[in-house]
Amino acid sequence: MSLVTTLLDFLPEILLLAGALLVFLVDALGLRRIEVVGSIAVVTILLALLFVFADLGFAPVAFLAAIPPGQIDVFPPAGSTPLYWFTSLGLFFQTFFLLAAFLVALASMSRPSRERGAAVFYGLILLATLGMMLVAVASDLIFLLIAIEVVSIPSYLLVAYTRRDTRSMEAAMKFFIVGALSTVLSFFGASFLYGAYGTTNLFVLASGSAIANGAAGGGGFPLLVVIGYSLLIAGLAFKITLVPFHAWAVDVYDGAPDDVSAFLAGGTKKIGLFAFFLVFLGPVLFAKVAFQWFGGIGPVSFGPVLQVLLSILAVVTMSVGNVLALMQKSMKRMLAYSSISQAGYMLIGVAIGTAPALTGASLQVFAHVFMKSGAFLVVAAAAGLGVGPLIADWRGLGQKRPWLSAAFALMLLSLAGMPLTVGFVSKFVLFSAAIEAQGYFVWLAVAGLLNSALSVFYYGRVLKVIYFDSPAAAPAVPAPEGASPAASGAAAGPDHTPTAPLALGGLGYARAATIAIVAIVIVVLGIYPGPLLQPLAAAAQHFIRLGL
Amino acid sequence: MNFWVSLDQWAFLVPLLPALAFVIIGALGERLSKLEHGGWLAVLFSAGSMVLGFLIAIGEMLGPGTYVDVRYTWFSIPPSSTGFRDGFSLVMGTLVDPISALMLIVVTLVGFVVMLYSIGYMHRDTGLPRYYAILSLFLTAMLGVVLADNLLMFFLFWELVGVCSYFLIGFYYAKPSAASAAKEAFIVTRVGDVLFLAGIFIYFAMYASADPSWAASGFLFTKGNAAFLPLGQGVNPTLLTIAGIFLLAGAAGKSAQFPLDAWLPDAMEGPTTVSALIHAATMVAAGVYLLVIGSLFLGFTSTDQLAIVAVGGFTTIWAASMACVHTDIKRVIAYSTVSQLGYMVLAVGAGFAMVGLFHLYTHAMFKALLFLAAGSVIHAVTTQDLFKMGGLRKKMRYTAFAFLAGAFALSGIPPFGGFWSKDDILSSVYSQLGTHPEYWPFYLMALATVFLTAYYIFRVYFLAFEGPSSREPGLSEHAHESPWVMRVPMLVLAGMAIVAGLLVFIPPFATLFNPTLTSPAFPVALPLNVPPSYPLVDIELSALSVALAVGGILVAWWLWGNGRLASMPRSAPARWMRETLLQRYYVKAAYDWIGGVGVYSIARASDFVDRFVIDGTVRGFERSFAGISQRMRKIQTGVVSDYAAYVITGLIAVFVIVLFVAPWLVSRLGGG
Amino acid sequence: MTSLSIVGFVGLSTALLAISTFGILTRRNFILLLISIEIGMNAAILDFLYFAAFPTGSHYFDGLQGQSIAIVLIGLAATEVAVGLAIVLALNRLKGSINVAEASSLRE
Amino acid sequence: MSVPWISITLASLVVGTVATFLAGRSARWVALATSIVFLIEIGLMFWGYSWPGLLNGIPQFAYSETHAWISIGWLNINYTVGVDGISLVLILLTGILQIATVLYSWKEEKRPNAWFGLVLLTCLGCFGVFVALDILFFFLFWEAVLVPMFFIIGYWGGPNRRYAAIKFFVYTHVASVVMLVGLLALAFYSHAASLDFSSVYAAEPALAGVVPAFLFVALFFGFGVKFPIVPFHTWLPDAHVEAPTGGSVLLAGLLLKLGGYGLIRWGIEVIPNGFHTDQPILFVIAFVSIVWGSVLSLSQRDLKRMVAYSSINHMGIVLLAIALNSELGLVAALFLMFAHGIVSALLFMTAGSTHDIFRTRDIPSIGGAASVTPRLATAMMIGSLASLGLPALISFPAEFTALLATWQALAYWVLIPLIVLVVTAGFYIWMMQRLLFGPTKGIPNSVHDIASLEVVAMGILIAVTVLFGVLPNLLVHWIVMSPVGVWPL
Amino acid sequence: MSLEELAFLVLALVAVATAVLALFVRELVHTILWIGVFFVDLAAIYFLIDAPFLGVLQLGVYAGAVTILLLFGIMVTRKRIFSREAITGIGALPTALAVAMFVFLALVVGEFPGSEQPVAAYSVTDLSRALFSTFGVYLLLLGLVMLGALAGAIYLVREGRE
């Protein structure tokens, strides 16, 4: 495999890197208008998306494919321990990540045109996206963890990029500390796995051989593996905000600039789920050899134990997320908790570990990219219109801003899993898969569905505020302590040159277009999900077969 | 097919004509003000109905074997592999047989004359289109009951009759007492109706299980076919008894028999015409008609018969006693109606259905007459209080004559109609006493009632028409005779009251009372010879009852006729007695308590449970979730060290789960 | 060649991780938190190097991978310190304090 | 049948609904046109209908269509629609109530396009439920009804509308998800080839042991809350009291029918084994609902609340009739659902008009309304009488048949609903006595009788009430052209 | 106990001691000193297990660059360098958590048979070959991390200096 072909395989990633460098270059040259850097980023992302589509084999663009079809979804040669490997599910996730980046990049172009941090913002977005794409092709634990760092480090900085906002900075600080702790735990766990297997290749890890040997009494290290995986769960759970590793997320989504919140919740969070696929699906599927458990219980095997653990985490996460979302007063915190509970649903897919479940979880990720980014982007747009951070500040928006409110309502209904939205389809597939798996997984489906019913309560409450409450005469509730007048990236401050009001009554074309795209996707794929669902199901099937 | 038989094909027109009147008057409403607000239309259509009804009845008298049943499928489930083997259907149809022919005569005749009378009597009221429309609808419904060829249709129109009664009692709805009386009437009869419905179900089940093809053919509730069913074959006698009791309950509700009798006196809140037509002649007789049908075609066991006799016999004296003290002219007549209905029920129960029917027929005539005459009086003096009337005979000759004719008929003085029928009942029941000694008390009650009847009706007569001009100045001085539209009906009915009993001696007419002789519709031998008492078989009994009646009249004359009693007796037992009777033995109060306090308290308590226990649980869920949420929010302290602590706690939890909890669970669940 | 006990090595790295965790949980000064994180990273590095030095017997074993990972981790840890310091400076400029307990306006 | 009437109807409803939303001030005309087109399409469906019978023991449907929607091996979902007599009559009910609601609320001034759009959307969802023959599509439409109703209650409703809207939404949604679990488990545990009705129907006998009973309980809970069954009924009074009149009409007229339809179509028809096991539960709940609904109606002061509780009573009779496990009972249940749809709609319209005219629905504080608003009083009387089962009006044949079937199956237990009939009569008659009759009180200064369009709306319902009350076979004829007679009862 | 083992024991104890001291002395400047010693101590351990290149790297990166960076951080954020850190509580919960974590992690100790195995030594050549070919991707990724960190961190601290 020559260097050129290797690089060609990574054409989309290289494009993103080039785009990031170009953005920094343009910034250095002084062309730091947001239209310029934003366009570069958007175009880059779209190009990358095009190539990923080509690699996935979508007929209209298949001729652009850089990765030979024979290299996707096949087993690596015997004895080799590749660091990265192409799977169609990974490529699908790449498209999801790119879509999330695209939405945020496009919407952010409606921010004040002379904003200082624009170049850094877009550069970091592109770099983080690059990292996300790398996560999706990892086949080595360390590769995976460093790729996650490629995402994390820009994320910390993105949260802080407004520089002048104490809330953002506080969020960045929290994000950084918890993130760094998680990094430490992940690597520490990885070191144990390395110690047990002698390699960090995920194909090898997936085989569960180190555990299997342990049963025979020769050379296996069950405890090392088990403790290692436990540490990894703790480390990666930080990323997908499982309870109780979630506490940072609420503050960060709340404190971060709205566009960044959209990117974090809709985008970077999802790498954690794919990491879970990569790291834990193998043990779930293959570590089925029974051995005597610590403390004399058994014989049981690691796979089912892991399934139970993940199931417990999933149920706890969705329940706690939903319950906490119930009484939130701040819109972004409510969305943050809802995002946490959604992570619980997605985790069901890993816990079950069947192809249908994987399909459902992936689809849920896809849906969530749109729903959650979209929701945060609407919040950003609303902040730009002078709507305060509290849910109560949205009173009567349905009358003042019918289209924006309708889009937001659509997103919330989709989050709640109402029919004719993509959120419904994804939940339907996911919970169908849980019931299809039978056994105690049915109770996972029940828990998930009851939770989604509970979630209706707080989504409904927001709809109530938007549509049923009459508009407030004046902002009745003062902003919470430490909040800037409008906690958004578009906030006017000394750092930002005031600019003329945006088009569409302050919304801006780009942001309006983004929200429209989200709404259309939610509805169209809610009505006709076949074109997405069928290849995704096939990809999940391949992924399971590979045992990654 | 001869003319008379082919006429029966058109029997459905008899109820349909008033229905047309209902539709037209209901649709046009006040636009008919030139036609007495639709009154003349109603008269016209009811006249048409009467003519057709009489023709059909005559056909039934003349034509041999004119049992004609015209059917229409109302509700049908075709045969299928399961469920009803042969399908299921409910039918509507008209059955013309001697009994329905007789009822046709009664209903259409009284209906027509009351319609005509209304023109004059109701002239001053408002809301007349409503009155005529509903009165027409009532005629339709009543004729539907009469012509029904199955129990379902019978019940359907029976209910409609009840609703019309409801609206007519509540005609003066702005009066709280009228609205209340209407409600009471509806609900009390409803109690009977639902039990009747239960009875229908039982008959259905019995017959359907005895012969499944019934369900398919739609003959299910057909009277004619019911008689084919050999009683005792595949029929559980207990079930039959219960069904009979339920039927009796239905009849008691409609015919105001004890203990469902309380509504009828209150129903006098309606216009007097309504009282005449509905609450004297027709609707209240429907209950008796139902028992007649039940007796002839559905079959009662001896237990049922005893129950019916008991209810009827007791009701005669129960109501008559209360009639003796009331001062409201209409109420007295209303109690009299209840009492007379008791006679009919008694007869049917004792096994003499046609005798009961005979009394129904004569009673319809003279009771309608009494009401119309009373209405004429009320119309003239604008009060219903007997003690405010007096000496009206001189001013209202026609009315007085009519009332007197009715009173003689009611008292059972020969040759007035009431004599023949009441005497028939008494002698019939007497004839059963040998085999059924348990009928004795009820026979005696009925006998005593003859005396009371004569007493109370002549009390009314003497108070209203005789004596000094008026005890209340200014009331009866301006009284004058009613217009011809009111006089003609009274005279027609007065004539009927005199001759109704004699008519049955005319052979063609008599056939109506003797269905076994002429109609193939009743191939099985009926359990009696109808009428048993023509010519009079037991002259001593007749003499006794006439003597009692005359005695009653004399006592009435002695007390009231010569002004001996200017007011009510004042002694303590008498006052107590009078108060008890006026309060209707406090049964009404008990009912009010059950409805107003008993049931309503249960409803209030249930409402409390619903709001605070059931819904409270739901709200408790909401609140507890909210509370948990509020409390859990506190863990989000904002201090990053705490967040790190959660992470480490989570890690340790993962350790615990992976090392201890999950393996244990997995081994319990049966391993990998 | 030498042989060293796993008890000692893993004991040391685990102890360092525990100390690091303890520091993160109890210290309030951001710089100290950074130092705690560095101690934790070093614990991981130590582990990698130890496992790289003692083959497991798996035919996939590659000790050089462990050492390479250690090298990368050193770089990664340094990068984190840099980013952390940048955030410290910005925070200090905004709030005049680097006490993490005082930065708690985002809560509940 | 070659003409895909159902798809055409769905399409026309979708187009009409969207157009209504976009139509602005002229939305009412678009809505009316859509309703008329809908009725015409229903008429054509009736005209060409003949039940295809059974194929290999599986009931077939008229106008059925199947198009693959999702096909990923383990999950096969088709756009499968079709009607039989059961759905057909309920579709007719949908059409009638849609046009009646549109006409009744013709004068709606508050966001008319949204109002009429949401009304049409609700009806669209109900239509979808009645034609969907695939678990997913069924559930999709089932849930789709919730959203417009949520907005209808929450935006146009009464003072406490926000609470009621969310309660309605969450409560019924919880039930729906339980039902969904049941349906999916039914499909997956029986290893049905797809989520189509026919596949599930064919696969159900494979279920073993107590599984069918559990599944039936799950489904019954889901459908039961819609019914609503006691003790899961408390969302209903709140929703009704707060909902605007049109919302109440649709809620009582259509939404409650979804539960009955679902129970018949997806419960009894598909899981007869589970149904047989759980039958006693159904009986108990049905009797409790009948008694509870009626007794509570008696104590209500709010007119709408009273009618709402009477709905619980009536739907209890429907449940009883369904639970009887007899052909006669099922026919009666369907008839009664249709009847209740029409009659409760009429009653809620009169209650709404009462509120419009007298500014209150508190029964004791109004009196003698008949003398000032005779048209309203007439409509209310007809509605009440129909509701208490007066012959010649629509409920009578249905209730009569239902109770007859009850007698056949349960003998003397029939006395419970029968005696409750007296209570039912009691509260209606008492309400009429207090509200319509007696001396006038609580009448505002300027009183106008109901407007002519409201008269038209109520007139349609009254006409239907009388028509099917006098000629019930017009409806029964269609109901029995369905698998009611061949179910493995 | 071999010499290596003895040396390791001493170094390990020093490492633990310096780590604890670094975190819990109240003079922040002393902290820097202790952490410097800690890094050097670890470098010594790396030499002990025949990873000399790593040891050198540790000395260069950690003992050198990182320590200086931290010192710089302290100097910038404090008005007086030698001011004392306020006493913060140790806390029962954090202690319990740290101890629990230690106990669970230490469970693995009994399992790994490393003590019987000889230490595998790798030449720097082999290491560099592996590092830049087989595992070169790691370095590329690290580069990406650093690129992002660089761009962002510079932007973040440049505030007000433009």
mmCIF file of C-alpha atoms in Angstrom, chain D residues 89-101 123 126 130 226-228 236 240 245-261 307-308 310-318 332-350 382-384 386-388 393-396 398-399 428 457-458 460-466 468 475 479:
data_model
loop_
_atom_site.group_PDB
_atom_site.id
_atom_site.type_symbol
_atom_site.label_atom_id
_atom_site.label_comp_id
_atom_site.label_asym_id
_atom_site.label_seq_id
_atom_site.Cartn_x
_atom_site.Cartn_y
_atom_site.Cartn_z
ATOM 1 C CA VAL D 89 -68.541 2.987 9.426
ATOM 2 C CA LEU D 90 -65.972 4.693 11.579
ATOM 3 C CA ILE D 91 -64.610 6.468 8.527
ATOM 4 C CA LEU D 92 -68.110 7.643 7.843
ATOM 5 C CA LEU D 93 -68.232 8.950 11.384
ATOM 6 C CA THR D 94 -64.968 10.767 10.755
ATOM 7 C CA GLY D 95 -66.333 12.407 7.662
ATOM 8 C CA ILE D 96 -69.527 13.494 9.335
ATOM 9 C CA LEU D 97 -67.811 14.904 12.374
ATOM 10 C CA GLN D 98 -65.231 16.662 10.281
ATOM 11 C CA ILE D 99 -67.739 18.621 8.286
ATOM 12 C CA ALA D 100 -69.859 19.240 11.359
ATOM 13 C CA THR D 101 -66.899 20.588 13.271
ATOM 14 C CA CYS D 123 -59.525 13.809 11.256
ATOM 15 C CA CYS D 126 -58.259 9.189 12.707
ATOM 16 C CA PHE D 130 -59.021 3.309 10.628
ATOM 17 C CA LYS D 226 -58.203 6.094 25.013
ATOM 18 C CA PHE D 227 -61.541 4.501 25.766
ATOM 19 C CA PRO D 228 -61.162 5.662 28.587
ATOM 20 C CA LEU D 236 -60.750 12.942 29.909
ATOM 21 C CA HIS D 240 -62.987 17.997 27.746
ATOM 22 C CA THR D 245 -66.022 23.002 21.513
ATOM 23 C CA GLY D 246 -64.606 21.729 18.264
ATOM 24 C CA GLY D 247 -61.887 19.997 20.185
ATOM 25 C CA SER D 248 -64.356 18.337 22.493
ATOM 26 C CA VAL D 249 -66.381 17.211 19.538
ATOM 27 C CA LEU D 250 -63.413 15.542 17.931
ATOM 28 C CA LEU D 251 -62.137 14.235 21.223
ATOM 29 C CA ALA D 252 -65.362 12.579 22.224
ATOM 30 C CA GLY D 253 -66.565 11.795 18.760
ATOM 31 C CA LEU D 254 -63.440 10.409 17.217
ATOM 32 C CA LEU D 255 -60.578 9.978 19.610
ATOM 33 C CA LEU D 256 -62.446 7.777 22.012
ATOM 34 C CA LYS D 257 -63.392 5.567 19.104
ATOM 35 C CA LEU D 258 -59.797 4.889 18.335
ATOM 36 C CA GLY D 259 -59.564 2.852 21.501
ATOM 37 C CA GLY D 260 -62.526 0.697 20.632
ATOM 38 C CA TYR D 261 -61.429 0.257 17.070
ATOM 39 C CA VAL D 307 -71.105 14.846 29.259
ATOM 40 C CA ALA D 308 -67.505 13.751 29.555
ATOM 41 C CA SER D 310 -71.316 10.104 30.443
ATOM 42 C CA SER D 311 -68.848 9.261 27.683
ATOM 43 C CA ILE D 312 -67.031 7.051 30.128
ATOM 44 C CA ASN D 313 -70.288 5.340 30.874
ATOM 45 C CA HIS D 314 -71.104 4.806 27.217
ATOM 46 C CA MET D 315 -67.690 3.676 26.272
ATOM 47 C CA GLY D 316 -67.928 1.271 29.176
ATOM 48 C CA ILE D 317 -70.912 -0.270 27.480
ATOM 49 C CA VAL D 318 -68.907 -0.433 24.283
ATOM 50 C CA ALA D 332 -73.489 -3.615 18.842
ATOM 51 C CA ALA D 333 -70.171 -2.193 19.988
ATOM 52 C CA LEU D 334 -69.442 -0.761 16.581
ATOM 53 C CA PHE D 335 -72.896 0.655 16.245
ATOM 54 C CA LEU D 336 -72.644 2.119 19.693
ATOM 55 C CA MET D 337 -69.301 3.697 18.913
ATOM 56 C CA PHE D 338 -70.791 5.329 15.877
ATOM 57 C CA ALA D 339 -73.803 6.402 17.851
ATOM 58 C CA HIS D 340 -71.783 7.779 20.694
ATOM 59 C CA GLY D 341 -69.589 9.617 18.237
ATOM 60 C CA ILE D 342 -72.532 11.446 16.800
ATOM 61 C CA VAL D 343 -74.440 12.010 20.016
ATOM 62 C CA SER D 344 -71.563 13.126 22.186
ATOM 63 C CA ALA D 345 -70.482 15.457 19.418
ATOM 64 C CA LEU D 346 -73.943 16.949 19.419
ATOM 65 C CA LEU D 347 -73.952 17.283 23.181
ATOM 66 C CA PHE D 348 -70.576 18.943 23.253
ATOM 67 C CA MET D 349 -71.708 21.349 20.586
ATOM 68 C CA THR D 350 -74.697 22.302 22.686
ATOM 69 C CA ILE D 382 -82.414 15.644 21.359
ATOM 70 C CA GLY D 383 -78.813 15.014 22.261
ATOM 71 C CA SER D 384 -79.655 14.113 25.825
ATOM 72 C CA ALA D 386 -80.367 10.162 22.243
ATOM 73 C CA SER D 387 -77.649 9.697 24.786
ATOM 74 C CA LEU D 388 -79.940 8.126 27.322
ATOM 75 C CA LEU D 393 -82.653 7.854 17.993
ATOM 76 C CA ILE D 394 -79.334 6.348 17.143
ATOM 77 C CA SER D 395 -78.188 4.936 20.456
ATOM 78 C CA PHE D 396 -81.210 2.777 21.042
ATOM 79 C CA ALA D 398 -76.994 -0.111 19.594
ATOM 80 C CA GLU D 399 -77.611 -0.206 23.304
ATOM 81 C CA TYR D 428 -79.733 14.004 31.746
ATOM 82 C CA ALA D 457 -73.777 21.674 12.165
ATOM 83 C CA MET D 458 -76.054 20.374 14.857
ATOM 84 C CA ILE D 460 -76.384 17.362 10.415
ATOM 85 C CA LEU D 461 -75.770 15.420 13.581
ATOM 86 C CA ILE D 462 -79.438 15.376 14.515
ATOM 87 C CA ALA D 463 -80.324 14.171 11.056
ATOM 88 C CA VAL D 464 -77.810 11.349 11.360
ATOM 89 C CA THR D 465 -79.106 10.563 14.809
ATOM 90 C CA VAL D 466 -82.641 10.221 13.581
ATOM 91 C CA PHE D 468 -79.827 5.676 11.829
ATOM 92 C CA LEU D 475 -75.411 0.985 9.254
ATOM 93 C CA ILE D 479 -70.820 -3.409 9.756
#
